[in-house]
PDB file of C-alpha atoms in Angstrom:
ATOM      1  CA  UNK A 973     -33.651  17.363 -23.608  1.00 96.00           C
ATOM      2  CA  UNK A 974     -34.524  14.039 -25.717  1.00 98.00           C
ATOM      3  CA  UNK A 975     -35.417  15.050 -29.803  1.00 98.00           C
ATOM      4  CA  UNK A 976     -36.668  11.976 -31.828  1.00 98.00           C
ATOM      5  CA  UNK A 977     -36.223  11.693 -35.154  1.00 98.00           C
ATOM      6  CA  UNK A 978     -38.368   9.161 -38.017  1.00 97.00           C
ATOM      7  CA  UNK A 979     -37.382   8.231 -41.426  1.00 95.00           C
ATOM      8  CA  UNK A 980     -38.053   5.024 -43.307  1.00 92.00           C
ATOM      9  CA  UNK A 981     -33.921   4.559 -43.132  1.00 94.00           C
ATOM     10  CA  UNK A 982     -30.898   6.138 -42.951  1.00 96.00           C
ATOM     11  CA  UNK A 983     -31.784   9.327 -44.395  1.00 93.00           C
ATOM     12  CA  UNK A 984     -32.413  10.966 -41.246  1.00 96.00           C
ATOM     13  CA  UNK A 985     -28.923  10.169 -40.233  1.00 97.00           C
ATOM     14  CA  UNK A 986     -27.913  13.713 -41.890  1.00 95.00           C
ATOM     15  CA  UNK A 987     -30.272  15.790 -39.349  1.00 97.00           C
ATOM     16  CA  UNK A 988     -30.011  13.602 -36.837  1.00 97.00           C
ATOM     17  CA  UNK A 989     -25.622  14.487 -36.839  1.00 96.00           C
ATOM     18  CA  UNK A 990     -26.666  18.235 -37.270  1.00 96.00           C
ATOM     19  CA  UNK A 991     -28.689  17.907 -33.803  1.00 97.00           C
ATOM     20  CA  UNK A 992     -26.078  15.974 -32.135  1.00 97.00           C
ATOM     21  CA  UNK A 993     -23.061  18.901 -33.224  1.00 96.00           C
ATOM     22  CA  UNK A 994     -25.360  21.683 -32.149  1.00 97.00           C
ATOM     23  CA  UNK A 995     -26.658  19.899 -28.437  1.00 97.00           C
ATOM     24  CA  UNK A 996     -24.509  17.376 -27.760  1.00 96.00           C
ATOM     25  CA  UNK A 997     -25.827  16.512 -24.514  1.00 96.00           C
ATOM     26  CA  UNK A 998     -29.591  15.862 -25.942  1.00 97.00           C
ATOM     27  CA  UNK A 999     -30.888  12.841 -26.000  1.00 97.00           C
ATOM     28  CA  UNK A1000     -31.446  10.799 -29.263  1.00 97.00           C
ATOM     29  CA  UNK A1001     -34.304   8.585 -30.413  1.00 98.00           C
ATOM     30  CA  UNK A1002     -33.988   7.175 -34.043  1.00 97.00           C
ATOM     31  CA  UNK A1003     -37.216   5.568 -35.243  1.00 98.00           C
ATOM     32  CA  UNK A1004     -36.701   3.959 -38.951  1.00 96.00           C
ATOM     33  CA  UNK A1005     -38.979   1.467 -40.441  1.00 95.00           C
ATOM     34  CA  UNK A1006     -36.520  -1.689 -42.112  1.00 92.00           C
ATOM     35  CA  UNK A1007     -39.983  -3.697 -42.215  1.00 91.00           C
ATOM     36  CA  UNK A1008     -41.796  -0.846 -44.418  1.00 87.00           C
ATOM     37  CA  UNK A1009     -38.978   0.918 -46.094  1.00 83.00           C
ATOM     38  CA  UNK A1010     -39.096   2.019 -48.572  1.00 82.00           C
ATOM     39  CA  UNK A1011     -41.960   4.565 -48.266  1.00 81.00           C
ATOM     40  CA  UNK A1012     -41.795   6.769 -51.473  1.00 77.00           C
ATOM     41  CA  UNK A1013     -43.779   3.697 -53.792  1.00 77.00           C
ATOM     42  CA  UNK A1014     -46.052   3.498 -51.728  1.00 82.00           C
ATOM     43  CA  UNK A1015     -50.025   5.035 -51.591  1.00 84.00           C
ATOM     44  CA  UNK A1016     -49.956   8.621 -49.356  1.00 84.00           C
ATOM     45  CA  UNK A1017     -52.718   6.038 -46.975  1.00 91.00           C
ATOM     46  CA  UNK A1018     -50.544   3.376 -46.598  1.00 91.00           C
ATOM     47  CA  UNK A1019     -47.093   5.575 -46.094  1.00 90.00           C
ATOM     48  CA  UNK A1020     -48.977   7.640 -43.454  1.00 93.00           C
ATOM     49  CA  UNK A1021     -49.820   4.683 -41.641  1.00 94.00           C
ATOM     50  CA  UNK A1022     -46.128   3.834 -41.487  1.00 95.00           C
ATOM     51  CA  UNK A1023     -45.314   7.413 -40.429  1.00 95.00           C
ATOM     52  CA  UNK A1024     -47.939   6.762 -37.812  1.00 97.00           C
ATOM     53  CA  UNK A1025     -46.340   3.695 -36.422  1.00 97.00           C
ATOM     54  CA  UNK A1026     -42.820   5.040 -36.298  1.00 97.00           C
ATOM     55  CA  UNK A1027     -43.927   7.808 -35.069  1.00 98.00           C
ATOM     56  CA  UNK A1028     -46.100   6.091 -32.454  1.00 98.00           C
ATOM     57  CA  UNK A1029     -42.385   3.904 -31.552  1.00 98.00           C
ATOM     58  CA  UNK A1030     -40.519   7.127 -31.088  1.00 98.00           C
ATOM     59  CA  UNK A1031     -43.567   9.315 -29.053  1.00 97.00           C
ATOM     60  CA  UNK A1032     -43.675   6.171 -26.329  1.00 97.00           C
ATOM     61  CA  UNK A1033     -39.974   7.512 -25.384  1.00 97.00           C
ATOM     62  CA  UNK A1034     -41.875  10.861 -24.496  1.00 97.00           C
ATOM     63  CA  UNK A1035     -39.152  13.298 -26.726  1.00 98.00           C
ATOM     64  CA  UNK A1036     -39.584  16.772 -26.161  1.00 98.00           C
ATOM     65  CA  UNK A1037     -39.709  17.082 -30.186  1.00 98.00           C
ATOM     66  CA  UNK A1038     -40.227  14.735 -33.349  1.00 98.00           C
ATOM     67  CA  UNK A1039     -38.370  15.555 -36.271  1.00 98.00           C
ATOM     68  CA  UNK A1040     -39.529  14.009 -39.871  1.00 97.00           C
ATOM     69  CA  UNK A1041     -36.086  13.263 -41.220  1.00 95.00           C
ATOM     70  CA  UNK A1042     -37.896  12.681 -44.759  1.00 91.00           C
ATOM     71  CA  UNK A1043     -38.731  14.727 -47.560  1.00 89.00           C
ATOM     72  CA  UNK A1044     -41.341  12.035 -48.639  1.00 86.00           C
ATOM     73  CA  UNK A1045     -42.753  11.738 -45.510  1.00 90.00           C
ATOM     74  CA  UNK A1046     -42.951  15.313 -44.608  1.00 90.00           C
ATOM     75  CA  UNK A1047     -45.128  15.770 -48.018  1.00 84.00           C
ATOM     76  CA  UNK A1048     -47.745  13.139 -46.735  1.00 86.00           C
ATOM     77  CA  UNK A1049     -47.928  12.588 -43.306  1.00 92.00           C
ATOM     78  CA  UNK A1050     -46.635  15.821 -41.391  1.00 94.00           C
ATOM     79  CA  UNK A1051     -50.465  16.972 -40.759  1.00 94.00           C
ATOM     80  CA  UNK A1052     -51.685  13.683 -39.597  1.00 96.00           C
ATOM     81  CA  UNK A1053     -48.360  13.467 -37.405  1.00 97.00           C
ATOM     82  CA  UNK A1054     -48.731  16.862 -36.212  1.00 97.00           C
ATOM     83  CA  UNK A1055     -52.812  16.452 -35.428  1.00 97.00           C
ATOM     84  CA  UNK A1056     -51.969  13.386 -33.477  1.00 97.00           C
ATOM     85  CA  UNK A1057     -49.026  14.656 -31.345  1.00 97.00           C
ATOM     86  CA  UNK A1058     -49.491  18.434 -31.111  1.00 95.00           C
ATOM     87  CA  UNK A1059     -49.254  20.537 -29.153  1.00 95.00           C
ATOM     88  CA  UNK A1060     -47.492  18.356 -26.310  1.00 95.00           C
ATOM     89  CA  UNK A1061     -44.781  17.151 -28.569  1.00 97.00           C
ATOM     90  CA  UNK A1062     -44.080  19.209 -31.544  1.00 97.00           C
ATOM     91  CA  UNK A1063     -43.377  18.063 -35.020  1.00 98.00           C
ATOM     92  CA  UNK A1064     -40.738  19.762 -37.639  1.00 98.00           C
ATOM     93  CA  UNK A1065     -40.692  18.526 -40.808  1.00 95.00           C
ATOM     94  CA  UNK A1066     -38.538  18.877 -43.586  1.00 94.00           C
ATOM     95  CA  UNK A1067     -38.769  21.131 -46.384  1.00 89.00           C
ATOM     96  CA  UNK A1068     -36.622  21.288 -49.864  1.00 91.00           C
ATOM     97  CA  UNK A1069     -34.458  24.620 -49.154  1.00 93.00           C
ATOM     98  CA  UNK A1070     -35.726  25.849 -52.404  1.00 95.00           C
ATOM     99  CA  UNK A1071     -36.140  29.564 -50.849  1.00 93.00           C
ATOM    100  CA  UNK A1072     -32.728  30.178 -50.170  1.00 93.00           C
ATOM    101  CA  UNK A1073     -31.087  28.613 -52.998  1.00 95.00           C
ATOM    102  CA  UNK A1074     -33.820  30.701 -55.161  1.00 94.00           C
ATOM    103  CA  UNK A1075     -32.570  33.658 -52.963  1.00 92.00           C
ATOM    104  CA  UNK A1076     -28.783  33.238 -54.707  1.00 88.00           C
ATOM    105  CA  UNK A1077     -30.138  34.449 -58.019  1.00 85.00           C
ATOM    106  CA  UNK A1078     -28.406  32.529 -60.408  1.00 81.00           C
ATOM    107  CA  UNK A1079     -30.044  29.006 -62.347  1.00 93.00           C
ATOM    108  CA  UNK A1080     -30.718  26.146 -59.344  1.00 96.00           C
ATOM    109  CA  UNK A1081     -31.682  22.219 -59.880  1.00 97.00           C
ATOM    110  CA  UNK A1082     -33.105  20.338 -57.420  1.00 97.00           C
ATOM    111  CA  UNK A1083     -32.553  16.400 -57.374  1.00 97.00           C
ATOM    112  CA  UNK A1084     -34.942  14.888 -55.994  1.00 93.00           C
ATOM    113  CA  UNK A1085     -36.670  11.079 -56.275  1.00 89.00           C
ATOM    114  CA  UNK A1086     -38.590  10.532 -59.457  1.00 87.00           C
ATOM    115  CA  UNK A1087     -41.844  10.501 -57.175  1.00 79.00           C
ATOM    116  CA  UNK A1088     -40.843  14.441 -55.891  1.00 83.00           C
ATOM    117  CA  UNK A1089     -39.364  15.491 -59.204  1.00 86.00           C
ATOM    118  CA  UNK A1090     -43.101  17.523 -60.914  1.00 81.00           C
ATOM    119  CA  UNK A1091     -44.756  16.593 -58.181  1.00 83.00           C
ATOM    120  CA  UNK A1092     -47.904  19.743 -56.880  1.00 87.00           C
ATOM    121  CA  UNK A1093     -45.821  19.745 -53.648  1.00 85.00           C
ATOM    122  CA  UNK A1094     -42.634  20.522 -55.556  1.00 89.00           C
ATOM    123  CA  UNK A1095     -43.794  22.912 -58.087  1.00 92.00           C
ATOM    124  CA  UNK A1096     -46.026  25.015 -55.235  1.00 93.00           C
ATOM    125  CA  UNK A1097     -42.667  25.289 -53.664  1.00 93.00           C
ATOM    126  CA  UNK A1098     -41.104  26.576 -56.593  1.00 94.00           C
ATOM    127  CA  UNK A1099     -44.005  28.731 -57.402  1.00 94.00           C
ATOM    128  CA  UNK A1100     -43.580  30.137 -54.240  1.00 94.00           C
ATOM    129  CA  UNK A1101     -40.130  30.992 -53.683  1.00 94.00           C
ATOM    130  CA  UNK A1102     -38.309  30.488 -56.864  1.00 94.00           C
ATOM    131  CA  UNK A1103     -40.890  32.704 -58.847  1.00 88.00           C
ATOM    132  CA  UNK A1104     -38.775  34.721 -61.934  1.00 89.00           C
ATOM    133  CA  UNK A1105     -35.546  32.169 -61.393  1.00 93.00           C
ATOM    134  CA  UNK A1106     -34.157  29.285 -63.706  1.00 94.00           C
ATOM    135  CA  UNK A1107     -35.168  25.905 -61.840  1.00 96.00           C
ATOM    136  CA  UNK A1108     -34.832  22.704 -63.425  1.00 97.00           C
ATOM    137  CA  UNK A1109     -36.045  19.205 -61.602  1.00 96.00           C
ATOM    138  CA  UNK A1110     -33.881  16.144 -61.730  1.00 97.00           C
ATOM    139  CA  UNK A1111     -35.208  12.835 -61.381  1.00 95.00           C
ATOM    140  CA  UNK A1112     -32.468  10.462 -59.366  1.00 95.00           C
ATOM    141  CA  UNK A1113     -33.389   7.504 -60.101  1.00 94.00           C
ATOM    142  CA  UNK A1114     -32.498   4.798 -57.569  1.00 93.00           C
ATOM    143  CA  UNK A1115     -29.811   7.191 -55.628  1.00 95.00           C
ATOM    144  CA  UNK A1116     -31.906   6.847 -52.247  1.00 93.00           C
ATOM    145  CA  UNK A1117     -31.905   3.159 -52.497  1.00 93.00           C
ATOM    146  CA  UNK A1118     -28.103   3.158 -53.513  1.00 96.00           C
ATOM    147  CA  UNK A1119     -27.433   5.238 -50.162  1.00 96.00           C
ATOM    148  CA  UNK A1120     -29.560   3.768 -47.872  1.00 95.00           C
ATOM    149  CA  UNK A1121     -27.547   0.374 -49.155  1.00 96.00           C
ATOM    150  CA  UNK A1122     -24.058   2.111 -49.599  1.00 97.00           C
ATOM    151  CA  UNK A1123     -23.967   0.397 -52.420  1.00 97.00           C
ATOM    152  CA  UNK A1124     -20.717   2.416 -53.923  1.00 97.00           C
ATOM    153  CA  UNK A1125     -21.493   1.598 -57.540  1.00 97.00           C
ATOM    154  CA  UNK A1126     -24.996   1.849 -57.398  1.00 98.00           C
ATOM    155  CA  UNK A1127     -24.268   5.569 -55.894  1.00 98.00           C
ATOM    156  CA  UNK A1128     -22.284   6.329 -58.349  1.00 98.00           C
ATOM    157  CA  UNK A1129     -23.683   5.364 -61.574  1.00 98.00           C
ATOM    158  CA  UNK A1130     -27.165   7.381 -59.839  1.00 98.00           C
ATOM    159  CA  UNK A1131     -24.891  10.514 -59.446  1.00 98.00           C
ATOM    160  CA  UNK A1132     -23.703  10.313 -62.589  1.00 98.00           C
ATOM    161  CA  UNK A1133     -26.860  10.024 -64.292  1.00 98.00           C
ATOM    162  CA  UNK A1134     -28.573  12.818 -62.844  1.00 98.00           C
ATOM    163  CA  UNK A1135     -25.182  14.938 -63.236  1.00 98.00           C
ATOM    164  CA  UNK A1136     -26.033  14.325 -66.834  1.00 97.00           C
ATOM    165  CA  UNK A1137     -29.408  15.871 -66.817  1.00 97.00           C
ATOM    166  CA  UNK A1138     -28.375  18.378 -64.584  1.00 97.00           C
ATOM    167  CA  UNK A1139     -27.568  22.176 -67.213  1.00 96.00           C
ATOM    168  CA  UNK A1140     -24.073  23.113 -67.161  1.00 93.00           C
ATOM    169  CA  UNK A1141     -24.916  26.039 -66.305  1.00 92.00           C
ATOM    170  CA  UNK A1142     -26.259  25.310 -63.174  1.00 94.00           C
ATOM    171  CA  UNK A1143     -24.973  27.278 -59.720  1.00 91.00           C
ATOM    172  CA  UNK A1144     -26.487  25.697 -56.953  1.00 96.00           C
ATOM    173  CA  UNK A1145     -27.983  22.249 -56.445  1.00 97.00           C
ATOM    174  CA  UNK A1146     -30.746  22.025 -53.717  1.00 97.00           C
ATOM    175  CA  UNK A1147     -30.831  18.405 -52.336  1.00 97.00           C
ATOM    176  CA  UNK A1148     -34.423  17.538 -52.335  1.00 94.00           C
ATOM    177  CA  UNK A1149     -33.863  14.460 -50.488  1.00 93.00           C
ATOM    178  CA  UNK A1150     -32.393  13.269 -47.190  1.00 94.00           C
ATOM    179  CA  UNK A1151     -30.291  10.747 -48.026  1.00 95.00           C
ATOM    180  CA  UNK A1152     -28.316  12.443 -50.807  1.00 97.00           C
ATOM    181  CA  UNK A1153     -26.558  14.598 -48.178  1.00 96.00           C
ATOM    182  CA  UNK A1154     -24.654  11.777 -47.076  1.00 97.00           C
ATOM    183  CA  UNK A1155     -22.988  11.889 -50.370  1.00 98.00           C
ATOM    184  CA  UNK A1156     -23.442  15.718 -51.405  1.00 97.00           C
ATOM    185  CA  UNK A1157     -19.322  15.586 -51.680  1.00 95.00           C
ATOM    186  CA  UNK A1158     -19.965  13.346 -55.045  1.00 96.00           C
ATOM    187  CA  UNK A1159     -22.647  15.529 -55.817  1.00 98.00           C
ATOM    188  CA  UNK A1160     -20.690  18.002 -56.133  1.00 97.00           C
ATOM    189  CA  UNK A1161     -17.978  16.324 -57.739  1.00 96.00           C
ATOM    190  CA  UNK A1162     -20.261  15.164 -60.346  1.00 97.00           C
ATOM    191  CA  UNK A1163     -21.907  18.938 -61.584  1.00 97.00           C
ATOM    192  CA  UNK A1164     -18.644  21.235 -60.854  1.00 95.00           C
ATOM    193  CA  UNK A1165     -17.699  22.544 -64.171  1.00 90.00           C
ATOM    194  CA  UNK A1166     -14.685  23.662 -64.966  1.00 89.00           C
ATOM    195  CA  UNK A1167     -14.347  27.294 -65.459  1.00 87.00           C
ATOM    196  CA  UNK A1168     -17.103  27.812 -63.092  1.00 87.00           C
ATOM    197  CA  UNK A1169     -17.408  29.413 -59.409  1.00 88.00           C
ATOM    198  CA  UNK A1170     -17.760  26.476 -56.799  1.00 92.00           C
ATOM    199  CA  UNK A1171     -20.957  24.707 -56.567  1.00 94.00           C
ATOM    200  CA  UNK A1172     -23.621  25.480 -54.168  1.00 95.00           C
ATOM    201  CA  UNK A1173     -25.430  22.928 -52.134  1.00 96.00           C
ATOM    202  CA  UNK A1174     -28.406  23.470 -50.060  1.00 96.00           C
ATOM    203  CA  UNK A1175     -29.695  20.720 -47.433  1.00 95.00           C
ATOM    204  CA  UNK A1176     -32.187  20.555 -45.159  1.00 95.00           C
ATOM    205  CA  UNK A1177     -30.365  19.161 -42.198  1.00 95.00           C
ATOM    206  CA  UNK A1178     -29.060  22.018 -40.835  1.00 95.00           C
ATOM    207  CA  UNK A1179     -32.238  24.148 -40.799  1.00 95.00           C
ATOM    208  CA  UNK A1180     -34.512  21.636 -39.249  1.00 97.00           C
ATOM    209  CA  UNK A1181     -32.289  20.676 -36.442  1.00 97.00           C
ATOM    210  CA  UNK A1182     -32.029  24.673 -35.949  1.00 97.00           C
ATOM    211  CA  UNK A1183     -35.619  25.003 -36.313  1.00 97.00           C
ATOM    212  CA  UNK A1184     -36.286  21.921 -33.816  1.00 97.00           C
ATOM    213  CA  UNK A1185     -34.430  23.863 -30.839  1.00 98.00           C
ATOM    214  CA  UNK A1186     -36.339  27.327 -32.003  1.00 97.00           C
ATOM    215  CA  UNK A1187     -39.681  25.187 -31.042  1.00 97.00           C
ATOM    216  CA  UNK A1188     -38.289  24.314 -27.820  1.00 97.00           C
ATOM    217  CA  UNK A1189     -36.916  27.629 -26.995  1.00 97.00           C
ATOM    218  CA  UNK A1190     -33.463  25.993 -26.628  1.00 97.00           C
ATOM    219  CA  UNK A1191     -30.215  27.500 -27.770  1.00 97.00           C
ATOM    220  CA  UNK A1192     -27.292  25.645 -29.468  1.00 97.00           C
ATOM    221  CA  UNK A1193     -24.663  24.633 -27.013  1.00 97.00           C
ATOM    222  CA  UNK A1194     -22.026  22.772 -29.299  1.00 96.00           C
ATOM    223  CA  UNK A1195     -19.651  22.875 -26.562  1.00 96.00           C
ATOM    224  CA  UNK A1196     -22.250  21.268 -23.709  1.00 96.00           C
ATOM    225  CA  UNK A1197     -20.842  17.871 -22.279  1.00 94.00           C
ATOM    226  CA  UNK A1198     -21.703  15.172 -25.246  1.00 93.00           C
ATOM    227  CA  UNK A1199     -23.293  13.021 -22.485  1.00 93.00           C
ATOM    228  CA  UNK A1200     -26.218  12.858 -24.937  1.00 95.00           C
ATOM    229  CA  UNK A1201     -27.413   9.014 -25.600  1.00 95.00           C
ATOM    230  CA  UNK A1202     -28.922   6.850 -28.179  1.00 95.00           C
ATOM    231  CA  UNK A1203     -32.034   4.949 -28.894  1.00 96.00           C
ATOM    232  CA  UNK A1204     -32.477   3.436 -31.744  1.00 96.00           C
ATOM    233  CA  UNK A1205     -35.892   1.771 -33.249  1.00 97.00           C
ATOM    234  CA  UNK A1206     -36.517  -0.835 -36.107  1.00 96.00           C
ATOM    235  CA  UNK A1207     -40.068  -1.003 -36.862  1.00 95.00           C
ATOM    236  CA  UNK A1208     -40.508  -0.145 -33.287  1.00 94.00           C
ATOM    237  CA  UNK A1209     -38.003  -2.571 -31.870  1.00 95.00           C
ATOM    238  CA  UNK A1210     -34.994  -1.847 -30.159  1.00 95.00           C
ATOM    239  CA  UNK A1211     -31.721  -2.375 -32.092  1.00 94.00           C
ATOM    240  CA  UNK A1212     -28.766  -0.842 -33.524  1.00 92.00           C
ATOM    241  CA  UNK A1213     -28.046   1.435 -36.151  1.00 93.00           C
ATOM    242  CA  UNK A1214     -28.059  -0.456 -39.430  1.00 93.00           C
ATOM    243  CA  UNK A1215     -24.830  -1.434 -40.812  1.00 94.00           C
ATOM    244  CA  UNK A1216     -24.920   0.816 -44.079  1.00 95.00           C
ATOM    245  CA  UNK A1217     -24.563   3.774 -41.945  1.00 95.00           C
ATOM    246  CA  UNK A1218     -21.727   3.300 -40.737  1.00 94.00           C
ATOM    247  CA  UNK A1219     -20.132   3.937 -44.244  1.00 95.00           C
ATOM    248  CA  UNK A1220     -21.076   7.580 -43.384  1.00 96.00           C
ATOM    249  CA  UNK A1221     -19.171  10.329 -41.563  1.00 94.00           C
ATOM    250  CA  UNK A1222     -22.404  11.013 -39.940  1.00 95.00           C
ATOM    251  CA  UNK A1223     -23.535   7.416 -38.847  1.00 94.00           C
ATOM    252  CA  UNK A1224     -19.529   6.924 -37.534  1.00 92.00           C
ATOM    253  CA  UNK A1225     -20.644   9.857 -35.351  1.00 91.00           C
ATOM    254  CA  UNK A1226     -23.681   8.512 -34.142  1.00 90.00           C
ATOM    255  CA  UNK A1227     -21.972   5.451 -33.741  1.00 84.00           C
ATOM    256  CA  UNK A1228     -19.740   7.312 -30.918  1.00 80.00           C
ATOM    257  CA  UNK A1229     -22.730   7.880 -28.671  1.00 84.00           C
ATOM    258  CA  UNK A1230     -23.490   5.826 -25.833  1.00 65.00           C
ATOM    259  CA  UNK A1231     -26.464   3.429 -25.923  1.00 72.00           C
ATOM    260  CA  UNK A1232     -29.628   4.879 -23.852  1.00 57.00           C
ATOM    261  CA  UNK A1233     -29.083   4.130 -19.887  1.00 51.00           C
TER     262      UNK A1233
END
């Protein structure tokens, strides 16, 4: 079984460890896009025709399944992606989990990039599935750039700021964007209150590699042989994983895997 997966940059590093704990013997194909990133400035035209080209990169290894390891992406370019690659490869992409954290009951935020944060996609979602509950948006300004960089004071002046718009009295956090669950830890750090039950975060990781083996009719098989390998892609070029994610637990585990034979 191969699974690609496409971001911009290390954001899909989060889904891309999720499919690698439940099938370790899969096969991996990372496409990111270092000469395009990052995506979220730019038009939903231009951004799709980076989607297209990474996605182009990663289809020419003939996966058995693309995953969209962007929530930016996802919102503009998941039905061009899926028109030009369904049904022979198909395409999962990924969703805020605004439905289950609505499904807790209790007041939710969702921090997302200022381009998400109000945006018709967002609020449909919340009209949807958080109808009756307390939801407020947080902007995070810059915290996907400060990840994707590991920049550690970048990360952690972004964390703090939206931890300051975020209500105290706030249960769950719902992380709107791939790249902050490489630091959800802080995140939750940052918005614990004292006095207060422990945080809730929801991802996304989890759920779309789940949902990525549900399309293939595959089962999880954490203990199969992790003879699974690795291809990564740069703007359709073969490289390596880019340094910043090795400052990750989940780029360290990537890092394990052997290159593609």
């Amino acid at each position: 079984m191969k699974i690609a997966l496409m971001d911009s940059g290390i954001g899909l590093l989060a889904a891309t460890a999720a499919v690698r704990r439940l099938r370790p013997d899969a096969d991996l194909v990372l496409s990111l896009d270092p000469d395009g990133m990052p995506w979220g400035p730019r038009t939903t035209e231009d951004l799709t025709r980076r989607a297209v080209a990474v996605a182009d990169a990663a289809a020419a290894h003939r996966p058995d399944a693309l995953i969209i390891g962007c929530n930016t992406a996802t919102v503009h370019a998941l039905p061009t992606l899926r028109a030009r690659l369904e049904p022979g490869t198909p395409v999962i992409g990924t969703v805020p989990a605004i439905k289950p954290a609505a499904a807790g009951g209790g007041p939710f935020a969702i921090w997302a990039t200022p381009a998400t944060t109000g945006s018709p996609y967002q609020r449909g979602l919340i009209e949807d599935f958080a109808d009756g509950v307390t939801v407020t948006e947080v902007p995070c300004f810059g915290l996907a750039e400060a990840v994707e960089h590991a920049d550690e004071a970048a990360i952690e002046a972004a964390v703090a700021a939206a931890a300051a718009l975020t209500p105290d009295d706030v249960t769950t956090v719902v992380l709107g964007c791939t790249h902050y669950e490489l630091v959800a830890e802080r995140i939750r750090e940052a918005v614990q209150r004292p006095g207060f039950p422990p945080l809730v975060l929801h991802g996304s990781a989890g759920a779309v590699a789940a949902q990525a083996l549900r399309r293939l009719g595959e089962q999880p098989a954490p203990g199969a042989a992790a003879d699974g390998t690795l291809t990564v892609l740069l703007s359709g070029r073969e490289g390596t994983l880019p340094e910043p994610a090795l400052s990750y637990e989940e780029g360290r585990l990537l890092q394990a895997i052997s290159p593609a034979r």
